mmCIF file with all atom_site columns, C-alpha atoms in Angstrom:
data_model
loop_
_atom_site.group_PDB
_atom_site.id
_atom_site.type_symbol
_atom_site.label_atom_id
_atom_site.label_alt_id
_atom_site.label_comp_id
_atom_site.label_asym_id
_atom_site.label_entity_id
_atom_site.label_seq_id
_atom_site.pdbx_PDB_ins_code
_atom_site.Cartn_x
_atom_site.Cartn_y
_atom_site.Cartn_z
_atom_site.occupancy
_atom_site.B_iso_or_equiv
_atom_site.pdbx_formal_charge
_atom_site.auth_seq_id
_atom_site.auth_comp_id
_atom_site.auth_asym_id
_atom_site.auth_atom_id
_atom_site.pdbx_PDB_model_num
ATOM 1   C CA . MET A 1 1   ? -37.436 6.936   -15.883 1.00 0.00 ? 1   MET A CA 1
ATOM 2   C CA . ALA A 1 2   ? -34.773 6.265   -18.534 1.00 0.00 ? 2   ALA A CA 1
ATOM 3   C CA . LEU A 1 3   ? -32.593 8.956   -16.975 1.00 0.00 ? 3   LEU A CA 1
ATOM 4   C CA . ILE A 1 4   ? -32.702 7.161   -13.621 1.00 0.00 ? 4   ILE A CA 1
ATOM 5   C CA . TRP A 1 5   ? -31.658 3.855   -15.221 1.00 0.00 ? 5   TRP A CA 1
ATOM 6   C CA . LEU A 1 6   ? -28.854 5.614   -17.072 1.00 0.00 ? 6   LEU A CA 1
ATOM 7   C CA . PHE A 1 7   ? -27.645 7.111   -13.789 1.00 0.00 ? 7   PHE A CA 1
ATOM 8   C CA . VAL A 1 8   ? -27.786 3.700   -12.055 1.00 0.00 ? 8   VAL A CA 1
ATOM 9   C CA . ALA A 1 9   ? -25.839 2.130   -14.936 1.00 0.00 ? 9   ALA A CA 1
ATOM 10  C CA . LEU A 1 10  ? -23.173 4.855   -14.784 1.00 0.00 ? 10  LEU A CA 1
ATOM 11  C CA . VAL A 1 11  ? -22.776 4.468   -11.015 1.00 0.00 ? 11  VAL A CA 1
ATOM 12  C CA . ALA A 1 12  ? -22.489 0.680   -11.373 1.00 0.00 ? 12  ALA A CA 1
ATOM 13  C CA . LEU A 1 13  ? -19.943 1.062   -14.180 1.00 0.00 ? 13  LEU A CA 1
ATOM 14  C CA . TYR A 1 14  ? -17.872 3.392   -12.006 1.00 0.00 ? 14  TYR A CA 1
ATOM 15  C CA . LEU A 1 15  ? -18.043 1.248   -8.855  1.00 0.00 ? 15  LEU A CA 1
ATOM 16  C CA . PHE A 1 16  ? -17.455 -2.137  -10.437 1.00 0.00 ? 16  PHE A CA 1
ATOM 17  C CA . TRP A 1 17  ? -15.129 -1.349  -13.340 1.00 0.00 ? 17  TRP A CA 1
ATOM 18  C CA . LEU A 1 18  ? -13.610 2.142   -13.457 1.00 0.00 ? 18  LEU A CA 1
ATOM 19  C CA . ARG A 1 19  ? -12.756 2.587   -9.749  1.00 0.00 ? 19  ARG A CA 1
ATOM 20  C CA . PRO A 1 20  ? -11.048 -0.843  -9.378  1.00 0.00 ? 20  PRO A CA 1
ATOM 21  C CA . SER A 1 21  ? -9.224  -0.436  -12.712 1.00 0.00 ? 21  SER A CA 1
ATOM 22  C CA . LEU A 1 22  ? -7.970  3.045   -11.827 1.00 0.00 ? 22  LEU A CA 1
ATOM 23  C CA . SER A 1 23  ? -6.875  1.860   -8.385  1.00 0.00 ? 23  SER A CA 1
ATOM 24  C CA . ARG A 1 24  ? -4.964  -1.147  -9.764  1.00 0.00 ? 24  ARG A CA 1
ATOM 25  C CA . MET A 1 25  ? -3.287  1.054   -12.401 1.00 0.00 ? 25  MET A CA 1
ATOM 26  C CA . ILE A 1 26  ? -2.091  3.487   -9.705  1.00 0.00 ? 26  ILE A CA 1
ATOM 27  C CA . GLY A 1 27  ? -0.804  0.580   -7.613  1.00 0.00 ? 27  GLY A CA 1
ATOM 28  C CA . GLU A 1 28  ? 1.034   -0.952  -10.593 1.00 0.00 ? 28  GLU A CA 1
ATOM 29  C CA . GLN A 1 29  ? 2.676   2.359   -11.508 1.00 0.00 ? 29  GLN A CA 1
ATOM 30  C CA . THR A 1 30  ? 3.759   2.927   -7.898  1.00 0.00 ? 30  THR A CA 1
ATOM 31  C CA . ALA A 1 31  ? 5.140   -0.625  -7.630  1.00 0.00 ? 31  ALA A CA 1
ATOM 32  C CA . LEU A 1 32  ? 7.112   -0.098  -10.838 1.00 0.00 ? 32  LEU A CA 1
ATOM 33  C CA . ARG A 1 33  ? 8.595   3.182   -9.555  1.00 0.00 ? 33  ARG A CA 1
ATOM 34  C CA . LEU A 1 34  ? 9.553   1.542   -6.253  1.00 0.00 ? 34  LEU A CA 1
ATOM 35  C CA . ASP A 1 35  ? 11.128  -1.402  -8.059  1.00 0.00 ? 35  ASP A CA 1
ATOM 36  C CA . THR A 1 36  ? 13.156  0.491   -10.639 1.00 0.00 ? 36  THR A CA 1
ATOM 37  C CA . GLY A 1 37  ? 13.582  3.907   -9.075  1.00 0.00 ? 37  GLY A CA 1
ATOM 38  C CA . SER A 1 38  ? 12.987  7.163   -10.881 1.00 0.00 ? 38  SER A CA 1
ATOM 39  C CA . SER A 1 39  ? 15.552  6.651   -13.649 1.00 0.00 ? 39  SER A CA 1
ATOM 40  C CA . ALA A 1 40  ? 16.722  3.774   -15.836 1.00 0.00 ? 40  ALA A CA 1
ATOM 41  C CA . ALA A 1 41  ? 20.070  3.660   -14.006 1.00 0.00 ? 41  ALA A CA 1
ATOM 42  C CA . ALA A 1 42  ? 18.509  3.571   -10.534 1.00 0.00 ? 42  ALA A CA 1
ATOM 43  C CA . THR A 1 43  ? 18.888  0.488   -8.396  1.00 0.00 ? 43  THR A CA 1
ATOM 44  C CA . GLY A 1 44  ? 15.370  0.889   -7.097  1.00 0.00 ? 44  GLY A CA 1
ATOM 45  C CA . VAL A 1 45  ? 14.068  1.774   -3.675  1.00 0.00 ? 45  VAL A CA 1
ATOM 46  C CA . LEU A 1 46  ? 12.380  -1.542  -2.932  1.00 0.00 ? 46  LEU A CA 1
ATOM 47  C CA . PRO A 1 47  ? 15.292  -3.835  -3.924  1.00 0.00 ? 47  PRO A CA 1
ATOM 48  C CA . THR A 1 48  ? 17.698  -1.620  -1.957  1.00 0.00 ? 48  THR A CA 1
ATOM 49  C CA . LEU A 1 49  ? 15.410  -1.562  1.088   1.00 0.00 ? 49  LEU A CA 1
ATOM 50  C CA . VAL A 1 50  ? 14.947  -5.354  1.103   1.00 0.00 ? 50  VAL A CA 1
ATOM 51  C CA . ALA A 1 51  ? 18.703  -5.910  0.713   1.00 0.00 ? 51  ALA A CA 1
ATOM 52  C CA . ALA A 1 52  ? 19.495  -3.459  3.535   1.00 0.00 ? 52  ALA A CA 1
ATOM 53  C CA . LEU A 1 53  ? 17.286  -5.153  6.132   1.00 0.00 ? 53  LEU A CA 1
ATOM 54  C CA . PRO A 1 54  ? 19.427  -7.260  8.457   1.00 0.00 ? 54  PRO A CA 1
ATOM 55  C CA . ALA A 1 55  ? 18.509  -10.846 9.265   1.00 0.00 ? 55  ALA A CA 1
ATOM 56  C CA . GLY A 1 56  ? 16.798  -11.229 12.619  1.00 0.00 ? 56  GLY A CA 1
ATOM 57  C CA . GLU A 1 57  ? 14.272  -9.038  14.362  1.00 0.00 ? 57  GLU A CA 1
ATOM 58  C CA . VAL A 1 58  ? 13.958  -5.494  13.067  1.00 0.00 ? 58  VAL A CA 1
ATOM 59  C CA . ARG A 1 59  ? 11.859  -2.815  14.777  1.00 0.00 ? 59  ARG A CA 1
ATOM 60  C CA . ILE A 1 60  ? 10.692  0.058   12.571  1.00 0.00 ? 60  ILE A CA 1
ATOM 61  C CA . SER A 1 61  ? 9.268   3.035   14.443  1.00 0.00 ? 61  SER A CA 1
ATOM 62  C CA . GLU A 1 62  ? 6.582   5.388   13.173  1.00 0.00 ? 62  GLU A CA 1
ATOM 63  C CA . GLN A 1 63  ? 9.178   8.150   13.026  1.00 0.00 ? 63  GLN A CA 1
ATOM 64  C CA . GLU A 1 64  ? 11.516  6.041   10.851  1.00 0.00 ? 64  GLU A CA 1
ATOM 65  C CA . ALA A 1 65  ? 8.675   4.975   8.558   1.00 0.00 ? 65  ALA A CA 1
ATOM 66  C CA . ASN A 1 66  ? 7.411   8.554   8.159   1.00 0.00 ? 66  ASN A CA 1
ATOM 67  C CA . ALA A 1 67  ? 10.922  9.888   7.503   1.00 0.00 ? 67  ALA A CA 1
ATOM 68  C CA . TYR A 1 68  ? 11.340  7.211   4.817   1.00 0.00 ? 68  TYR A CA 1
ATOM 69  C CA . LEU A 1 69  ? 7.990   8.149   3.229   1.00 0.00 ? 69  LEU A CA 1
ATOM 70  C CA . GLN A 1 70  ? 9.015   11.809  3.144   1.00 0.00 ? 70  GLN A CA 1
ATOM 71  C CA . ALA A 1 71  ? 12.435  11.033  1.680   1.00 0.00 ? 71  ALA A CA 1
ATOM 72  C CA . HIS A 1 72  ? 10.865  9.029   -1.164  1.00 0.00 ? 72  HIS A CA 1
ATOM 73  C CA . ALA A 1 73  ? 7.724   11.121  -1.683  1.00 0.00 ? 73  ALA A CA 1
ATOM 74  C CA . ASP A 1 74  ? 8.479   11.603  -5.396  1.00 0.00 ? 74  ASP A CA 1
ATOM 75  C CA . LEU A 1 75  ? 8.079   7.848   -5.983  1.00 0.00 ? 75  LEU A CA 1
ATOM 76  C CA . LEU A 1 76  ? 4.653   7.726   -4.337  1.00 0.00 ? 76  LEU A CA 1
ATOM 77  C CA . ALA A 1 77  ? 2.842   10.038  -6.767  1.00 0.00 ? 77  ALA A CA 1
ATOM 78  C CA . PRO A 1 78  ? -0.066  10.675  -7.028  1.00 0.00 ? 78  PRO A CA 1
ATOM 79  C CA . ILE A 1 79  ? 0.187   10.655  -3.221  1.00 0.00 ? 79  ILE A CA 1
ATOM 80  C CA . GLU A 1 80  ? 0.900   14.224  -2.190  1.00 0.00 ? 80  GLU A CA 1
ATOM 81  C CA . GLN A 1 81  ? 1.263   13.644  1.535   1.00 0.00 ? 81  GLN A CA 1
ATOM 82  C CA . ALA A 1 82  ? 1.206   10.618  3.851   1.00 0.00 ? 82  ALA A CA 1
ATOM 83  C CA . SER A 1 83  ? 1.575   10.157  7.600   1.00 0.00 ? 83  SER A CA 1
ATOM 84  C CA . LEU A 1 84  ? 1.654   6.643   9.050   1.00 0.00 ? 84  LEU A CA 1
ATOM 85  C CA . ARG A 1 85  ? 0.720   5.385   12.527  1.00 0.00 ? 85  ARG A CA 1
ATOM 86  C CA . PHE A 1 86  ? 1.209   1.880   13.911  1.00 0.00 ? 86  PHE A CA 1
ATOM 87  C CA . VAL A 1 87  ? -1.760  1.116   16.179  1.00 0.00 ? 87  VAL A CA 1
ATOM 88  C CA . SER A 1 88  ? -2.685  -1.999  18.156  1.00 0.00 ? 88  SER A CA 1
ATOM 89  C CA . ASP A 1 89  ? -4.895  -3.493  15.437  1.00 0.00 ? 89  ASP A CA 1
ATOM 90  C CA . GLY A 1 90  ? -2.799  -2.540  12.389  1.00 0.00 ? 90  GLY A CA 1
ATOM 91  C CA . LEU A 1 91  ? -1.708  0.601   10.706  1.00 0.00 ? 91  LEU A CA 1
ATOM 92  C CA . GLU A 1 92  ? -3.371  3.844   9.760   1.00 0.00 ? 92  GLU A CA 1
ATOM 93  C CA . VAL A 1 93  ? -2.193  6.251   7.111   1.00 0.00 ? 93  VAL A CA 1
ATOM 94  C CA . ASP A 1 94  ? -3.549  9.758   6.682   1.00 0.00 ? 94  ASP A CA 1
ATOM 95  C CA . VAL A 1 95  ? -3.101  10.391  2.992   1.00 0.00 ? 95  VAL A CA 1
ATOM 96  C CA . ARG A 1 96  ? -3.715  13.171  0.484   1.00 0.00 ? 96  ARG A CA 1
ATOM 97  C CA . ALA A 1 97  ? -3.873  12.411  -3.241  1.00 0.00 ? 97  ALA A CA 1
ATOM 98  C CA . PHE A 1 98  ? -5.608  14.025  -6.208  1.00 0.00 ? 98  PHE A CA 1
ATOM 99  C CA . GLY A 1 99  ? -6.390  16.923  -3.873  1.00 0.00 ? 99  GLY A CA 1
ATOM 100 C CA . LEU A 1 100 ? -8.526  14.608  -1.678  1.00 0.00 ? 100 LEU A CA 1
ATOM 101 C CA . ASP A 1 101 ? -7.926  13.410  1.876   1.00 0.00 ? 101 ASP A CA 1
ATOM 102 C CA . GLY A 1 102 ? -8.496  9.983   3.333   1.00 0.00 ? 102 GLY A CA 1
ATOM 103 C CA . THR A 1 103 ? -7.433  7.623   6.086   1.00 0.00 ? 103 THR A CA 1
ATOM 104 C CA . ALA A 1 104 ? -6.296  4.142   5.132   1.00 0.00 ? 104 ALA A CA 1
ATOM 105 C CA . ARG A 1 105 ? -6.630  1.394   7.734   1.00 0.00 ? 105 ARG A CA 1
ATOM 106 C CA . MET A 1 106 ? -5.435  -2.196  7.529   1.00 0.00 ? 106 MET A CA 1
ATOM 107 C CA . GLY A 1 107 ? -3.826  -5.031  9.359   1.00 0.00 ? 107 GLY A CA 1
ATOM 108 C CA . LEU A 1 108 ? -0.745  -6.878  8.147   1.00 0.00 ? 108 LEU A CA 1
ATOM 109 C CA . ALA A 1 109 ? -0.203  -10.613 8.293   1.00 0.00 ? 109 ALA A CA 1
ATOM 110 C CA . LEU A 1 110 ? 1.774   -13.482 6.848   1.00 0.00 ? 110 LEU A CA 1
ATOM 111 C CA . GLN A 1 111 ? -0.081  -15.983 4.706   1.00 0.00 ? 111 GLN A CA 1
ATOM 112 C CA . ASN A 1 112 ? 1.864   -18.897 3.219   1.00 0.00 ? 112 ASN A CA 1
ATOM 113 C CA . GLY A 1 113 ? 5.073   -16.938 3.814   1.00 0.00 ? 113 GLY A CA 1
ATOM 114 C CA . ARG A 1 114 ? 3.798   -13.836 2.009   1.00 0.00 ? 114 ARG A CA 1
ATOM 115 C CA . VAL A 1 115 ? 2.979   -10.414 3.479   1.00 0.00 ? 115 VAL A CA 1
ATOM 116 C CA . ILE A 1 116 ? -0.673  -9.474  2.969   1.00 0.00 ? 116 ILE A CA 1
ATOM 117 C CA . ALA A 1 117 ? -2.906  -6.570  3.954   1.00 0.00 ? 117 ALA A CA 1
ATOM 118 C CA . LEU A 1 118 ? -5.898  -7.531  6.080   1.00 0.00 ? 118 LEU A CA 1
ATOM 119 C CA . ASN A 1 119 ? -9.215  -5.765  5.602   1.00 0.00 ? 119 ASN A CA 1
ATOM 120 C CA . PRO A 1 120 ? -7.812  -2.664  3.889   1.00 0.00 ? 120 PRO A CA 1
ATOM 121 C CA . ARG A 1 121 ? -10.182 0.265   3.706   1.00 0.00 ? 121 ARG A CA 1
ATOM 122 C CA . LEU A 1 122 ? -9.874  3.893   2.770   1.00 0.00 ? 122 LEU A CA 1
ATOM 123 C CA . ASP A 1 123 ? -12.229 6.337   4.450   1.00 0.00 ? 123 ASP A CA 1
ATOM 124 C CA . GLY A 1 124 ? -12.974 9.908   3.458   1.00 0.00 ? 124 GLY A CA 1
ATOM 125 C CA . PRO A 1 125 ? -13.391 11.550  0.063   1.00 0.00 ? 125 PRO A CA 1
ATOM 126 C CA . LEU A 1 126 ? -10.324 9.750   -1.348  1.00 0.00 ? 126 LEU A CA 1
ATOM 127 C CA . GLY A 1 127 ? -11.978 6.412   -0.535  1.00 0.00 ? 127 GLY A CA 1
ATOM 128 C CA . ARG A 1 128 ? -14.756 7.230   -2.986  1.00 0.00 ? 128 ARG A CA 1
ATOM 129 C CA . LEU A 1 129 ? -12.185 7.582   -5.763  1.00 0.00 ? 129 LEU A CA 1
ATOM 130 C CA . VAL A 1 130 ? -9.749  4.768   -4.930  1.00 0.00 ? 130 VAL A CA 1
ATOM 131 C CA . ALA A 1 131 ? -10.355 1.125   -3.969  1.00 0.00 ? 131 ALA A CA 1
ATOM 132 C CA . LEU A 1 132 ? -7.539  0.429   -1.488  1.00 0.00 ? 132 LEU A CA 1
ATOM 133 C CA . ASP A 1 133 ? -7.519  -3.359  -1.911  1.00 0.00 ? 133 ASP A CA 1
ATOM 134 C CA . GLU A 1 134 ? -7.020  -3.012  -5.677  1.00 0.00 ? 134 GLU A CA 1
ATOM 135 C CA . LEU A 1 135 ? -4.306  -0.388  -5.195  1.00 0.00 ? 135 LEU A CA 1
ATOM 136 C CA . LEU A 1 136 ? -2.414  -2.533  -2.663  1.00 0.00 ? 136 LEU A CA 1
ATOM 137 C CA . ALA A 1 137 ? -2.478  -5.800  -4.659  1.00 0.00 ? 137 ALA A CA 1
ATOM 138 C CA . PRO A 1 138 ? 0.418   -4.870  -7.018  1.00 0.00 ? 138 PRO A CA 1
ATOM 139 C CA . LEU A 1 139 ? 2.425   -3.413  -4.119  1.00 0.00 ? 139 LEU A CA 1
ATOM 140 C CA . GLU A 1 140 ? 2.004   -6.606  -2.059  1.00 0.00 ? 140 GLU A CA 1
ATOM 141 C CA . GLN A 1 141 ? 3.027   -8.651  -5.093  1.00 0.00 ? 141 GLN A CA 1
ATOM 142 C CA . GLN A 1 142 ? 6.116   -6.523  -5.698  1.00 0.00 ? 142 GLN A CA 1
ATOM 143 C CA . LEU A 1 143 ? 7.254   -6.715  -2.072  1.00 0.00 ? 143 LEU A CA 1
ATOM 144 C CA . ASN A 1 144 ? 6.786   -10.475 -1.899  1.00 0.00 ? 144 ASN A CA 1
ATOM 145 C CA . ASP A 1 145 ? 8.475   -11.016 -5.282  1.00 0.00 ? 145 ASP A CA 1
ATOM 146 C CA . GLN A 1 146 ? 11.440  -8.894  -4.198  1.00 0.00 ? 146 GLN A CA 1
ATOM 147 C CA . LEU A 1 147 ? 11.838  -10.844 -0.956  1.00 0.00 ? 147 LEU A CA 1
ATOM 148 C CA . GLU A 1 148 ? 11.771  -14.103 -2.925  1.00 0.00 ? 148 GLU A CA 1
ATOM 149 C CA . ALA A 1 149 ? 14.200  -12.836 -5.586  1.00 0.00 ? 149 ALA A CA 1
ATOM 150 C CA . GLN A 1 150 ? 16.706  -11.896 -2.879  1.00 0.00 ? 150 GLN A CA 1
ATOM 151 C CA . GLY A 1 151 ? 16.289  -15.174 -1.001  1.00 0.00 ? 151 GLY A CA 1
ATOM 152 C CA . ARG A 1 152 ? 14.800  -13.455 2.032   1.00 0.00 ? 152 ARG A CA 1
ATOM 153 C CA . ARG A 1 153 ? 11.774  -14.496 4.035   1.00 0.00 ? 153 ARG A CA 1
ATOM 154 C CA . ILE A 1 154 ? 9.702   -12.763 6.694   1.00 0.00 ? 154 ILE A CA 1
ATOM 155 C CA . THR A 1 155 ? 8.953   -15.305 9.405   1.00 0.00 ? 155 THR A CA 1
ATOM 156 C CA . ASP A 1 156 ? 7.185   -13.022 11.876  1.00 0.00 ? 156 ASP A CA 1
ATOM 157 C CA . LEU A 1 157 ? 5.327   -9.754  11.488  1.00 0.00 ? 157 LEU A CA 1
ATOM 158 C CA . ARG A 1 158 ? 3.805   -7.839  14.393  1.00 0.00 ? 158 ARG A CA 1
ATOM 159 C CA . ILE A 1 159 ? 2.414   -4.368  14.791  1.00 0.00 ? 159 ILE A CA 1
ATOM 160 C CA . ILE A 1 160 ? 2.609   -2.858  18.230  1.00 0.00 ? 160 ILE A CA 1
ATOM 161 C CA . PRO A 1 161 ? 1.588   0.692   19.072  1.00 0.00 ? 161 PRO A CA 1
ATOM 162 C CA . GLY A 1 162 ? 4.270   2.922   17.579  1.00 0.00 ? 162 GLY A CA 1
ATOM 163 C CA . ALA A 1 163 ? 6.260   0.242   15.741  1.00 0.00 ? 163 ALA A CA 1
ATOM 164 C CA . LEU A 1 164 ? 6.344   -2.578  13.190  1.00 0.00 ? 164 LEU A CA 1
ATOM 165 C CA . VAL A 1 165 ? 8.389   -5.596  14.259  1.00 0.00 ? 165 VAL A CA 1
ATOM 166 C CA . VAL A 1 166 ? 9.614   -7.888  11.467  1.00 0.00 ? 166 VAL A CA 1
ATOM 167 C CA . THR A 1 167 ? 11.704  -11.041 11.750  1.00 0.00 ? 167 THR A CA 1
ATOM 168 C CA . LEU A 1 168 ? 13.652  -11.694 8.563   1.00 0.00 ? 168 LEU A CA 1
ATOM 169 C CA . THR A 1 169 ? 15.713  -14.731 7.565   1.00 0.00 ? 169 THR A CA 1
ATOM 170 C CA . ASP A 1 170 ? 17.957  -15.466 4.636   1.00 0.00 ? 170 ASP A CA 1
ATOM 171 C CA . ALA A 1 171 ? 16.925  -18.589 2.772   1.00 0.00 ? 171 ALA A CA 1
#
């Protein structure tokens, strides 16, 4: 009987402390790499991307998003492979990390002028290891902070099949 209680305690410890902590740590490390780039002299992928977006409506296709993910794959470690799809109710990403596969699903929305993920979930074996909401929190924060730091604001955000449509203004 004591062995069963020990097992229950270990599972609870993993689900409620270790898994969220590990997920947040991975998200924070990824956000840092995107912000500063891979070397101390780098401008950073995220600041450069935000600065490069023109004011007005911008349409980003699945092909463009996937090409960008492939070009910056080294900054997304421990993600080994990712393929993104824009679908009518949000986005889906087939992802491989830590040798495990999963499919991430979420919507995107604006809340008080900030980009947020809606109902993020990660299915498959990878979803048992990583809590997607905890992993995304630092990335959301970094994106929104970078927009604010550059005086930019997203005023509209829509996902249509095959594309993300963003309307951006300069403050």
